[in-house]
PDB file of C-alpha atoms in Angstrom:
ATOM      1  CA  MET L 108     -10.811 -30.186 -14.818  1.00 55.00           C
ATOM      2  CA  GLY L 109     -12.767 -27.816 -16.732  1.00 75.00           C
ATOM      3  CA  GLU L 110     -11.792 -25.485 -19.484  1.00 82.00           C
ATOM      4  CA  LEU L 111     -11.332 -22.003 -19.830  1.00 83.00           C
ATOM      5  CA  VAL L 112     -14.306 -20.455 -21.693  1.00 86.00           C
ATOM      6  CA  SER L 113     -12.351 -17.737 -23.349  1.00 86.00           C
ATOM      7  CA  GLU L 114     -15.164 -16.366 -25.659  1.00 88.00           C
ATOM      8  CA  LYS L 115     -17.662 -15.976 -22.690  1.00 87.00           C
ATOM      9  CA  HIS L 116     -15.049 -14.006 -20.729  1.00 86.00           C
ATOM     10  CA  VAL L 117     -14.556 -11.711 -23.822  1.00 89.00           C
ATOM     11  CA  ARG L 118     -18.155 -11.153 -24.151  1.00 88.00           C
ATOM     12  CA  TYR L 119     -18.465 -10.281 -20.523  1.00 86.00           C
ATOM     13  CA  ILE L 120     -15.769  -8.088 -20.475  1.00 85.00           C
ATOM     14  CA  LEU L 121     -16.912  -6.176 -23.470  1.00 87.00           C
ATOM     15  CA  SER L 122     -20.654  -5.973 -21.941  1.00 84.00           C
ATOM     16  CA  VAL L 123     -19.418  -4.325 -18.854  1.00 80.00           C
ATOM     17  CA  GLU L 124     -18.288  -1.200 -20.731  1.00 76.00           C
ATOM     18  CA  LYS L 125     -21.849  -0.836 -22.277  1.00 77.00           C
ATOM     19  CA  ARG L 126     -23.708  -1.103 -18.956  1.00 75.00           C
ATOM     20  CA  LYS L 127     -23.141   2.361 -17.614  1.00 74.00           C
ATOM     21  CA  ASP L 128     -26.592   2.975 -16.285  1.00 74.00           C
ATOM     22  CA  ASN L 129     -27.278  -0.002 -14.264  1.00 75.00           C
ATOM     23  CA  PHE L 130     -26.938   0.049 -10.374  1.00 72.00           C
ATOM     24  CA  GLU L 131     -23.461  -1.896 -10.063  1.00 71.00           C
ATOM     25  CA  SER L 132     -21.873   0.402 -12.718  1.00 71.00           C
ATOM     26  CA  VAL L 133     -23.229   3.673 -11.024  1.00 74.00           C
ATOM     27  CA  VAL L 134     -22.187   3.025  -7.673  1.00 75.00           C
ATOM     28  CA  MET L 135     -18.539   2.021  -8.772  1.00 74.00           C
ATOM     29  CA  GLU L 136     -18.177   4.586 -11.502  1.00 82.00           C
ATOM     30  CA  HIS L 137     -15.217   6.044  -9.436  1.00 82.00           C
ATOM     31  CA  LEU L 138     -13.305   2.796 -10.126  1.00 85.00           C
ATOM     32  CA  ARG L 139     -13.776   2.630 -13.884  1.00 91.00           C
ATOM     33  CA  MET L 140     -10.050   3.417 -14.689  1.00 94.00           C
ATOM     34  CA  ASN L 141      -9.096   0.355 -12.674  1.00 93.00           C
ATOM     35  CA  GLY L 142     -11.829  -1.563 -14.366  1.00 90.00           C
ATOM     36  CA  ALA L 143     -10.573  -0.478 -17.637  1.00 92.00           C
ATOM     37  CA  TYR L 144      -6.992  -1.605 -16.948  1.00 94.00           C
ATOM     38  CA  TRP L 145      -8.009  -5.121 -15.585  1.00 91.00           C
ATOM     39  CA  GLY L 146     -10.418  -5.778 -18.467  1.00 91.00           C
ATOM     40  CA  LEU L 147      -8.178  -4.607 -21.281  1.00 94.00           C
ATOM     41  CA  THR L 148      -5.273  -6.509 -19.850  1.00 92.00           C
ATOM     42  CA  ALA L 149      -7.492  -9.727 -19.851  1.00 90.00           C
ATOM     43  CA  LEU L 150      -8.468  -8.956 -23.422  1.00 92.00           C
ATOM     44  CA  ASP L 151      -4.810  -8.517 -24.511  1.00 93.00           C
ATOM     45  CA  LEU L 152      -3.923 -11.868 -22.818  1.00 89.00           C
ATOM     46  CA  LEU L 153      -6.882 -13.589 -24.718  1.00 90.00           C
ATOM     47  CA  GLY L 154      -5.762 -11.992 -27.880  1.00 93.00           C
ATOM     48  CA  LYS L 155      -8.807  -9.757 -28.217  1.00 93.00           C
ATOM     49  CA  LEU L 156      -7.634  -6.423 -27.670  1.00 92.00           C
ATOM     50  CA  HIS L 157      -8.352  -5.484 -31.226  1.00 93.00           C
ATOM     51  CA  THR L 158     -12.095  -5.743 -30.154  1.00 93.00           C
ATOM     52  CA  VAL L 159     -12.212  -2.297 -28.640  1.00 93.00           C
ATOM     53  CA  ASP L 160     -11.874   1.171 -30.092  1.00 94.00           C
ATOM     54  CA  VAL L 161      -8.304   2.313 -29.296  1.00 95.00           C
ATOM     55  CA  ASP L 162      -8.917   6.063 -30.041  1.00 95.00           C
ATOM     56  CA  GLU L 163     -12.103   5.933 -27.915  1.00 95.00           C
ATOM     57  CA  VAL L 164     -10.309   4.467 -24.828  1.00 95.00           C
ATOM     58  CA  VAL L 165      -7.455   6.703 -25.112  1.00 96.00           C
ATOM     59  CA  SER L 166      -9.531   9.874 -25.387  1.00 96.00           C
ATOM     60  CA  TRP L 167     -11.514   8.689 -22.294  1.00 96.00           C
ATOM     61  CA  VAL L 168      -8.431   8.001 -20.333  1.00 97.00           C
ATOM     62  CA  MET L 169      -7.217  11.633 -21.092  1.00 97.00           C
ATOM     63  CA  SER L 170     -10.335  13.014 -20.112  1.00 97.00           C
ATOM     64  CA  CYS L 171      -9.835  11.849 -16.583  1.00 97.00           C
ATOM     65  CA  GLN L 172      -6.510  13.562 -16.100  1.00 96.00           C
ATOM     66  CA  ASP L 173      -6.478  16.455 -13.611  1.00 95.00           C
ATOM     67  CA  GLU L 174      -4.773  19.867 -13.522  1.00 95.00           C
ATOM     68  CA  SER L 175      -2.453  18.389 -11.043  1.00 95.00           C
ATOM     69  CA  GLY L 176      -1.235  15.817 -13.663  1.00 96.00           C
ATOM     70  CA  GLY L 177      -2.772  12.918 -11.762  1.00 97.00           C
ATOM     71  CA  PHE L 178      -5.740  10.957 -13.106  1.00 98.00           C
ATOM     72  CA  ALA L 179      -9.123  10.182 -11.545  1.00 97.00           C
ATOM     73  CA  GLY L 180     -11.121   7.025 -11.731  1.00 95.00           C
ATOM     74  CA  ASN L 181     -13.583   8.524 -13.986  1.00 94.00           C
ATOM     75  CA  VAL L 182     -14.417  12.049 -15.488  1.00 94.00           C
ATOM     76  CA  GLY L 183     -15.421  14.362 -12.807  1.00 92.00           C
ATOM     77  CA  HIS L 184     -13.779  12.554  -9.904  1.00 95.00           C
ATOM     78  CA  ASP L 185     -10.764  13.590  -7.818  1.00 95.00           C
ATOM     79  CA  PRO L 186      -7.206  12.334  -8.993  1.00 96.00           C
ATOM     80  CA  HIS L 187      -5.367   9.535  -7.178  1.00 97.00           C
ATOM     81  CA  ILE L 188      -2.212   7.724  -7.470  1.00 97.00           C
ATOM     82  CA  LEU L 189      -4.035   4.339  -7.818  1.00 97.00           C
ATOM     83  CA  TYR L 190      -5.853   5.667 -10.980  1.00 97.00           C
ATOM     84  CA  THR L 191      -2.938   7.336 -12.185  1.00 98.00           C
ATOM     85  CA  LEU L 192      -1.054   3.925 -12.559  1.00 97.00           C
ATOM     86  CA  SER L 193      -3.985   2.411 -14.139  1.00 97.00           C
ATOM     87  CA  ALA L 194      -4.248   5.202 -16.683  1.00 97.00           C
ATOM     88  CA  VAL L 195      -0.553   5.017 -17.452  1.00 97.00           C
ATOM     89  CA  GLN L 196      -0.703   1.073 -17.854  1.00 97.00           C
ATOM     90  CA  VAL L 197      -3.813   1.357 -20.182  1.00 97.00           C
ATOM     91  CA  LEU L 198      -1.908   3.869 -22.560  1.00 97.00           C
ATOM     92  CA  ALA L 199       1.260   1.678 -22.289  1.00 96.00           C
ATOM     93  CA  LEU L 200      -0.945  -1.223 -23.338  1.00 95.00           C
ATOM     94  CA  PHE L 201      -1.796   0.559 -26.529  1.00 96.00           C
ATOM     95  CA  ASP L 202       1.504   2.119 -26.967  1.00 96.00           C
ATOM     96  CA  LYS L 203       0.182   5.460 -26.464  1.00 96.00           C
ATOM     97  CA  LEU L 204       2.223   6.989 -23.544  1.00 95.00           C
ATOM     98  CA  TYR L 205       3.267   9.749 -26.060  1.00 95.00           C
ATOM     99  CA  ALA L 206      -0.387  11.110 -25.279  1.00 95.00           C
ATOM    100  CA  ILE L 207       0.561  12.297 -21.873  1.00 94.00           C
ATOM    101  CA  ASP L 208       2.862  14.956 -20.514  1.00 95.00           C
ATOM    102  CA  VAL L 209       5.288  12.854 -18.755  1.00 96.00           C
ATOM    103  CA  ASP L 210       6.736  15.637 -16.469  1.00 96.00           C
ATOM    104  CA  ARG L 211       3.203  16.640 -15.373  1.00 97.00           C
ATOM    105  CA  VAL L 212       2.452  12.918 -14.247  1.00 97.00           C
ATOM    106  CA  THR L 213       5.927  12.593 -12.732  1.00 98.00           C
ATOM    107  CA  ASN L 214       5.553  15.808 -10.782  1.00 98.00           C
ATOM    108  CA  TYR L 215       2.179  14.701  -9.362  1.00 98.00           C
ATOM    109  CA  ILE L 216       3.534  11.387  -8.184  1.00 98.00           C
ATOM    110  CA  VAL L 217       6.741  13.086  -6.551  1.00 98.00           C
ATOM    111  CA  SER L 218       4.627  15.436  -4.707  1.00 98.00           C
ATOM    112  CA  LEU L 219       2.884  12.637  -2.994  1.00 98.00           C
ATOM    113  CA  GLN L 220       6.309  11.274  -1.481  1.00 98.00           C
ATOM    114  CA  ASN L 221       6.456  12.167   2.326  1.00 98.00           C
ATOM    115  CA  GLU L 222       9.548  12.860   4.367  1.00 98.00           C
ATOM    116  CA  ASP L 223       9.824   9.171   5.532  1.00 97.00           C
ATOM    117  CA  GLY L 224       9.840   7.890   2.095  1.00 98.00           C
ATOM    118  CA  SER L 225       6.282   6.741   2.175  1.00 98.00           C
ATOM    119  CA  PHE L 226       3.712   7.873  -0.391  1.00 98.00           C
ATOM    120  CA  SER L 227       0.210   9.269   0.125  1.00 98.00           C
ATOM    121  CA  GLY L 228      -2.525   8.211  -2.241  1.00 97.00           C
ATOM    122  CA  ASP L 229      -3.670  11.831  -2.920  1.00 95.00           C
ATOM    123  CA  THR L 230      -3.818  15.236  -1.359  1.00 93.00           C
ATOM    124  CA  TRP L 231      -5.809  13.811   1.743  1.00 94.00           C
ATOM    125  CA  GLY L 232      -2.694  12.141   3.018  1.00 92.00           C
ATOM    126  CA  GLU L 233      -3.686   8.371   3.451  1.00 95.00           C
ATOM    127  CA  VAL L 234      -0.473   6.206   3.431  1.00 97.00           C
ATOM    128  CA  ASP L 235      -0.284   2.745   2.370  1.00 97.00           C
ATOM    129  CA  THR L 236       2.411   0.428   1.005  1.00 97.00           C
ATOM    130  CA  ARG L 237       0.200   0.000  -2.036  1.00 97.00           C
ATOM    131  CA  PHE L 238       0.957   3.692  -3.010  1.00 98.00           C
ATOM    132  CA  SER L 239       4.604   2.913  -2.666  1.00 98.00           C
ATOM    133  CA  TYR L 240       4.381   0.261  -5.213  1.00 98.00           C
ATOM    134  CA  ILE L 241       2.183   2.445  -7.439  1.00 97.00           C
ATOM    135  CA  ALA L 242       4.583   5.266  -7.420  1.00 98.00           C
ATOM    136  CA  ILE L 243       7.542   3.159  -8.113  1.00 98.00           C
ATOM    137  CA  CYS L 244       5.963   0.944 -10.797  1.00 97.00           C
ATOM    138  CA  CYS L 245       4.371   4.130 -12.692  1.00 97.00           C
ATOM    139  CA  LEU L 246       7.690   6.034 -12.538  1.00 98.00           C
ATOM    140  CA  SER L 247       9.532   3.031 -13.805  1.00 97.00           C
ATOM    141  CA  ILE L 248       7.022   2.698 -16.813  1.00 97.00           C
ATOM    142  CA  LEU L 249       7.682   6.412 -17.455  1.00 97.00           C
ATOM    143  CA  ARG L 250      11.501   6.209 -16.984  1.00 97.00           C
ATOM    144  CA  ARG L 251      11.496   8.676 -14.223  1.00 98.00           C
ATOM    145  CA  LEU L 252      12.246   6.576 -11.225  1.00 97.00           C
ATOM    146  CA  ASP L 253      15.181   8.686 -10.251  1.00 97.00           C
ATOM    147  CA  LYS L 254      12.813  11.747  -9.527  1.00 98.00           C
ATOM    148  CA  ILE L 255      11.872  10.308  -6.171  1.00 98.00           C
ATOM    149  CA  ASN L 256      14.043   9.404  -3.130  1.00 98.00           C
ATOM    150  CA  VAL L 257      14.254   5.727  -3.985  1.00 98.00           C
ATOM    151  CA  GLU L 258      16.556   5.022  -0.883  1.00 98.00           C
ATOM    152  CA  LYS L 259      13.943   6.271   1.517  1.00 98.00           C
ATOM    153  CA  ALA L 260      11.105   4.636  -0.346  1.00 98.00           C
ATOM    154  CA  VAL L 261      12.820   1.274   0.003  1.00 98.00           C
ATOM    155  CA  LYS L 262      13.636   1.978   3.671  1.00 98.00           C
ATOM    156  CA  TYR L 263       9.832   2.739   4.381  1.00 98.00           C
ATOM    157  CA  ILE L 264       8.817  -0.323   2.695  1.00 98.00           C
ATOM    158  CA  ILE L 265      11.234  -2.694   4.874  1.00 98.00           C
ATOM    159  CA  SER L 266       9.899  -0.921   7.907  1.00 98.00           C
ATOM    160  CA  CYS L 267       6.546  -2.570   7.148  1.00 98.00           C
ATOM    161  CA  LYS L 268       7.855  -5.926   7.298  1.00 97.00           C
ATOM    162  CA  ASN L 269       6.670  -8.281  10.040  1.00 97.00           C
ATOM    163  CA  MET L 270       8.361 -11.082  12.001  1.00 96.00           C
ATOM    164  CA  ASP L 271       6.295 -13.567   9.836  1.00 96.00           C
ATOM    165  CA  GLY L 272       8.305 -12.450   6.857  1.00 96.00           C
ATOM    166  CA  GLY L 273       5.099 -10.546   5.402  1.00 97.00           C
ATOM    167  CA  PHE L 274       4.343  -7.005   4.921  1.00 98.00           C
ATOM    168  CA  GLY L 275       1.506  -4.787   6.079  1.00 97.00           C
ATOM    169  CA  CYS L 276       0.049  -1.548   4.718  1.00 97.00           C
ATOM    170  CA  THR L 277       2.008   0.613   7.377  1.00 97.00           C
ATOM    171  CA  PRO L 278       4.759  -0.264  10.076  1.00 97.00           C
ATOM    172  CA  GLY L 279       3.146  -2.897  12.315  1.00 96.00           C
ATOM    173  CA  GLY L 280       0.139  -3.657  10.045  1.00 96.00           C
ATOM    174  CA  GLU L 281      -0.943  -7.195   9.407  1.00 97.00           C
ATOM    175  CA  SER L 282       0.643  -9.072   6.847  1.00 97.00           C
ATOM    176  CA  HIS L 283      -1.586  -9.455   3.915  1.00 97.00           C
ATOM    177  CA  ALA L 284      -1.102 -11.025   0.437  1.00 97.00           C
ATOM    178  CA  GLY L 285      -2.101  -7.990  -1.493  1.00 96.00           C
ATOM    179  CA  GLN L 286       0.398  -5.782   0.573  1.00 97.00           C
ATOM    180  CA  ILE L 287       3.126  -8.275   0.193  1.00 98.00           C
ATOM    181  CA  PHE L 288       2.757  -8.174  -3.755  1.00 97.00           C
ATOM    182  CA  CYS L 289       3.170  -4.349  -3.577  1.00 97.00           C
ATOM    183  CA  CYS L 290       5.929  -4.513  -1.337  1.00 98.00           C
ATOM    184  CA  VAL L 291       7.906  -7.285  -3.116  1.00 98.00           C
ATOM    185  CA  GLY L 292       7.072  -5.664  -6.354  1.00 97.00           C
ATOM    186  CA  ALA L 293       8.345  -2.380  -5.413  1.00 98.00           C
ATOM    187  CA  LEU L 294      11.581  -4.007  -3.949  1.00 98.00           C
ATOM    188  CA  ALA L 295      11.903  -6.111  -7.225  1.00 97.00           C
ATOM    189  CA  ILE L 296      11.602  -2.860  -9.457  1.00 97.00           C
ATOM    190  CA  THR L 297      14.171  -1.009  -7.314  1.00 97.00           C
ATOM    191  CA  GLY L 298      16.631  -4.112  -7.409  1.00 97.00           C
ATOM    192  CA  SER L 299      16.093  -4.525  -3.457  1.00 97.00           C
ATOM    193  CA  LEU L 300      14.883  -8.160  -3.103  1.00 97.00           C
ATOM    194  CA  ASP L 301      18.097  -8.996  -1.304  1.00 97.00           C
ATOM    195  CA  LEU L 302      16.326  -7.282   1.804  1.00 97.00           C
ATOM    196  CA  VAL L 303      13.539  -9.863   1.807  1.00 96.00           C
ATOM    197  CA  ASP L 304      13.751 -13.357   3.613  1.00 96.00           C
ATOM    198  CA  LYS L 305      12.671 -15.400   0.673  1.00 97.00           C
ATOM    199  CA  ASP L 306      12.248 -18.707   2.567  1.00 98.00           C
ATOM    200  CA  LEU L 307      10.222 -17.130   5.361  1.00 98.00           C
ATOM    201  CA  LEU L 308       8.113 -15.040   3.148  1.00 98.00           C
ATOM    202  CA  GLY L 309       7.760 -18.055   0.670  1.00 98.00           C
ATOM    203  CA  TRP L 310       6.694 -20.345   3.667  1.00 97.00           C
ATOM    204  CA  TRP L 311       3.867 -17.727   4.725  1.00 98.00           C
ATOM    205  CA  LEU L 312       2.650 -17.183   1.219  1.00 98.00           C
ATOM    206  CA  CYS L 313       2.449 -21.024   0.266  1.00 97.00           C
ATOM    207  CA  GLU L 314       0.600 -21.527   3.558  1.00 97.00           C
ATOM    208  CA  ARG L 315      -2.177 -19.388   1.938  1.00 97.00           C
ATOM    209  CA  GLN L 316      -3.298 -22.436  -0.239  1.00 97.00           C
ATOM    210  CA  VAL L 317      -6.231 -24.244   1.181  1.00 97.00           C
ATOM    211  CA  LYS L 318      -7.582 -27.727   0.592  1.00 96.00           C
ATOM    212  CA  SER L 319      -9.748 -26.496  -2.399  1.00 94.00           C
ATOM    213  CA  GLY L 320      -6.439 -25.386  -4.200  1.00 96.00           C
ATOM    214  CA  GLY L 321      -7.527 -21.771  -3.749  1.00 95.00           C
ATOM    215  CA  LEU L 322      -5.658 -19.127  -1.892  1.00 96.00           C
ATOM    216  CA  ASN L 323      -6.628 -16.759   0.861  1.00 96.00           C
ATOM    217  CA  GLY L 324      -5.195 -13.363   1.827  1.00 96.00           C
ATOM    218  CA  ARG L 325      -4.565 -13.957   5.430  1.00 95.00           C
ATOM    219  CA  PRO L 326      -4.678 -16.924   7.783  1.00 95.00           C
ATOM    220  CA  GLU L 327      -8.061 -18.456   8.639  1.00 93.00           C
ATOM    221  CA  LYS L 328      -9.869 -16.635   5.684  1.00 95.00           C
ATOM    222  CA  LEU L 329     -11.864 -18.240   2.882  1.00 94.00           C
ATOM    223  CA  PRO L 330      -9.970 -18.524  -0.639  1.00 94.00           C
ATOM    224  CA  ASP L 331     -10.620 -15.868  -3.177  1.00 91.00           C
ATOM    225  CA  VAL L 332      -9.723 -15.857  -6.822  1.00 90.00           C
ATOM    226  CA  CYS L 333      -8.170 -12.479  -6.662  1.00 90.00           C
ATOM    227  CA  TYR L 334      -5.233 -13.990  -4.408  1.00 93.00           C
ATOM    228  CA  SER L 335      -4.549 -16.310  -7.318  1.00 92.00           C
ATOM    229  CA  TRP L 336      -2.687 -13.268  -8.733  1.00 91.00           C
ATOM    230  CA  TRP L 337      -1.273 -11.605  -5.636  1.00 95.00           C
ATOM    231  CA  VAL L 338       0.181 -14.866  -3.968  1.00 97.00           C
ATOM    232  CA  PRO L 339       1.705 -16.444  -7.049  1.00 96.00           C
ATOM    233  CA  SER L 340       2.976 -13.276  -8.538  1.00 95.00           C
ATOM    234  CA  SER L 341       4.995 -12.797  -5.168  1.00 97.00           C
ATOM    235  CA  LEU L 342       6.012 -16.209  -5.023  1.00 97.00           C
ATOM    236  CA  ILE L 343       7.566 -15.922  -8.742  1.00 96.00           C
ATOM    237  CA  MET L 344       9.371 -12.790  -7.814  1.00 96.00           C
ATOM    238  CA  ILE L 345      11.104 -14.518  -4.992  1.00 97.00           C
ATOM    239  CA  ASP L 346      11.570 -17.924  -7.002  1.00 97.00           C
ATOM    240  CA  ARG L 347       9.147 -19.858  -4.733  1.00 97.00           C
ATOM    241  CA  VAL L 348       5.972 -20.619  -6.868  1.00 96.00           C
ATOM    242  CA  HIS L 349       7.026 -24.327  -7.142  1.00 96.00           C
ATOM    243  CA  TRP L 350       6.047 -24.335  -3.370  1.00 97.00           C
ATOM    244  CA  ILE L 351       2.397 -24.312  -3.966  1.00 97.00           C
ATOM    245  CA  SER L 352       0.305 -26.782  -6.266  1.00 96.00           C
ATOM    246  CA  LYS L 353      -0.138 -25.469  -9.708  1.00 94.00           C
ATOM    247  CA  GLU L 354      -2.772 -28.038 -10.634  1.00 94.00           C
ATOM    248  CA  LYS L 355      -5.030 -27.557  -7.637  1.00 95.00           C
ATOM    249  CA  LEU L 356      -4.870 -23.785  -8.102  1.00 94.00           C
ATOM    250  CA  ILE L 357      -5.807 -24.013 -11.898  1.00 92.00           C
ATOM    251  CA  LYS L 358      -8.581 -26.437 -10.962  1.00 92.00           C
ATOM    252  CA  PHE L 359     -10.005 -23.873  -8.237  1.00 92.00           C
ATOM    253  CA  ILE L 360      -9.769 -20.926 -10.793  1.00 90.00           C
ATOM    254  CA  LEU L 361     -11.670 -22.921 -13.503  1.00 89.00           C
ATOM    255  CA  ASP L 362     -14.266 -23.900 -10.780  1.00 88.00           C
ATOM    256  CA  CYS L 363     -14.994 -20.316 -10.099  1.00 86.00           C
ATOM    257  CA  GLN L 364     -16.319 -19.629 -13.745  1.00 84.00           C
ATOM    258  CA  ILE L 365     -19.973 -18.888 -13.856  1.00 71.00           C
ATOM    259  CA  GLY L 366     -22.354 -18.130 -16.633  1.00 46.00           C
ATOM    260  CA  GLN L 367     -23.252 -14.521 -15.476  1.00 38.00           C
ATOM    261  CA  THR L 368     -21.583 -12.292 -13.276  1.00 41.00           C
ATOM    262  CA  MET L 369     -21.855  -8.815 -11.638  1.00 35.00           C
ATOM    263  CA  LEU L 370     -19.724  -5.774 -12.366  1.00 33.00           C
ATOM    264  CA  TRP L 371     -17.408  -6.384  -9.248  1.00 36.00           C
ATOM    265  CA  MET L 372     -16.363  -9.649 -10.559  1.00 41.00           C
ATOM    266  CA  SER L 373     -14.614  -8.399 -13.264  1.00 42.00           C
ATOM    267  CA  PHE L 374     -11.314  -7.745 -11.228  1.00 46.00           C
ATOM    268  CA  ILE L 375     -11.753 -11.323  -9.918  1.00 46.00           C
ATOM    269  CA  LEU L 376     -12.235 -13.175 -13.090  1.00 47.00           C
ATOM    270  CA  THR L 377      -9.448 -11.293 -14.790  1.00 49.00           C
ATOM    271  CA  SER L 378      -7.030 -12.135 -11.806  1.00 49.00           C
ATOM    272  CA  GLY L 379      -7.807 -15.692 -12.245  1.00 47.00           C
ATOM    273  CA  TRP L 380      -7.178 -15.645 -16.033  1.00 46.00           C
ATOM    274  CA  LEU L 381      -3.875 -13.766 -15.566  1.00 49.00           C
ATOM    275  CA  VAL L 382      -2.455 -16.383 -13.076  1.00 51.00           C
ATOM    276  CA  PHE L 383      -3.924 -19.110 -15.167  1.00 48.00           C
ATOM    277  CA  HIS L 384      -1.719 -17.762 -17.976  1.00 49.00           C
ATOM    278  CA  PHE L 385       1.251 -17.156 -16.176  1.00 51.00           C
ATOM    279  CA  LEU L 386       1.206 -20.565 -14.266  1.00 52.00           C
ATOM    280  CA  ASN L 387       0.904 -22.301 -17.776  1.00 52.00           C
ATOM    281  CA  ILE L 388       3.879 -20.329 -19.159  1.00 47.00           C
ATOM    282  CA  GLN L 389       6.127 -21.517 -16.466  1.00 49.00           C
ATOM    283  CA  ASP L 390       6.441 -24.905 -17.773  1.00 47.00           C
TER     284      ASP L 390
END
């Protein structure tokens, strides 16, 4: 088994922020808030968060806030609930939540809850269980969870549960590891995990591990390091993470390390490091 080349990961994450004019950065500039969250989280786990300028990061995050109270993925872009959570998480990481008007952010999120309990991602109305998790997680961090109809939110999430134990993005949607993390995470925060069939869901999730030790997001798909976060995180929440091989998964993650990588690999590498960290603290 190889070793985690921590210093190379740190150098890579820090280099991404500086390459703002290359093709990859330009075409994905609308995702920069998410990239900031994942990159900074990885640096924190690696004990290198001090390598960034806190004031500069906080100033940039705040410059992405819209009049509605929500945050955009970058300056000049439209606000979205996804980027709002990333912004709140970045500020929380630096213990800077006092920098935002909590009521404004709360009102933005509350305005996105629909009559059936679901959440839209923005004013354009797309509905997805990812947004349910984001709303619940964000309001929990801000200690404003009581401002939404939690009962309806939970009921909608449960309506997205399938016969295989998994969850889809909407009622009847295909079970997917990423959606499962969002639904299970939301239910965990709201104290509703008793509504999950843990053995059935645990079976579906552990079946995502393939011969290489990696995990896929759906049956018959190739493994991807990002699912090394979504799947084990869900298994940990339902106390079934011992149903997969930790050793094989760690080997797969380490085998995915490469010398150079493109901008979009930031999320994948960070996901791998996050689960590598959490699997090791389970012992």
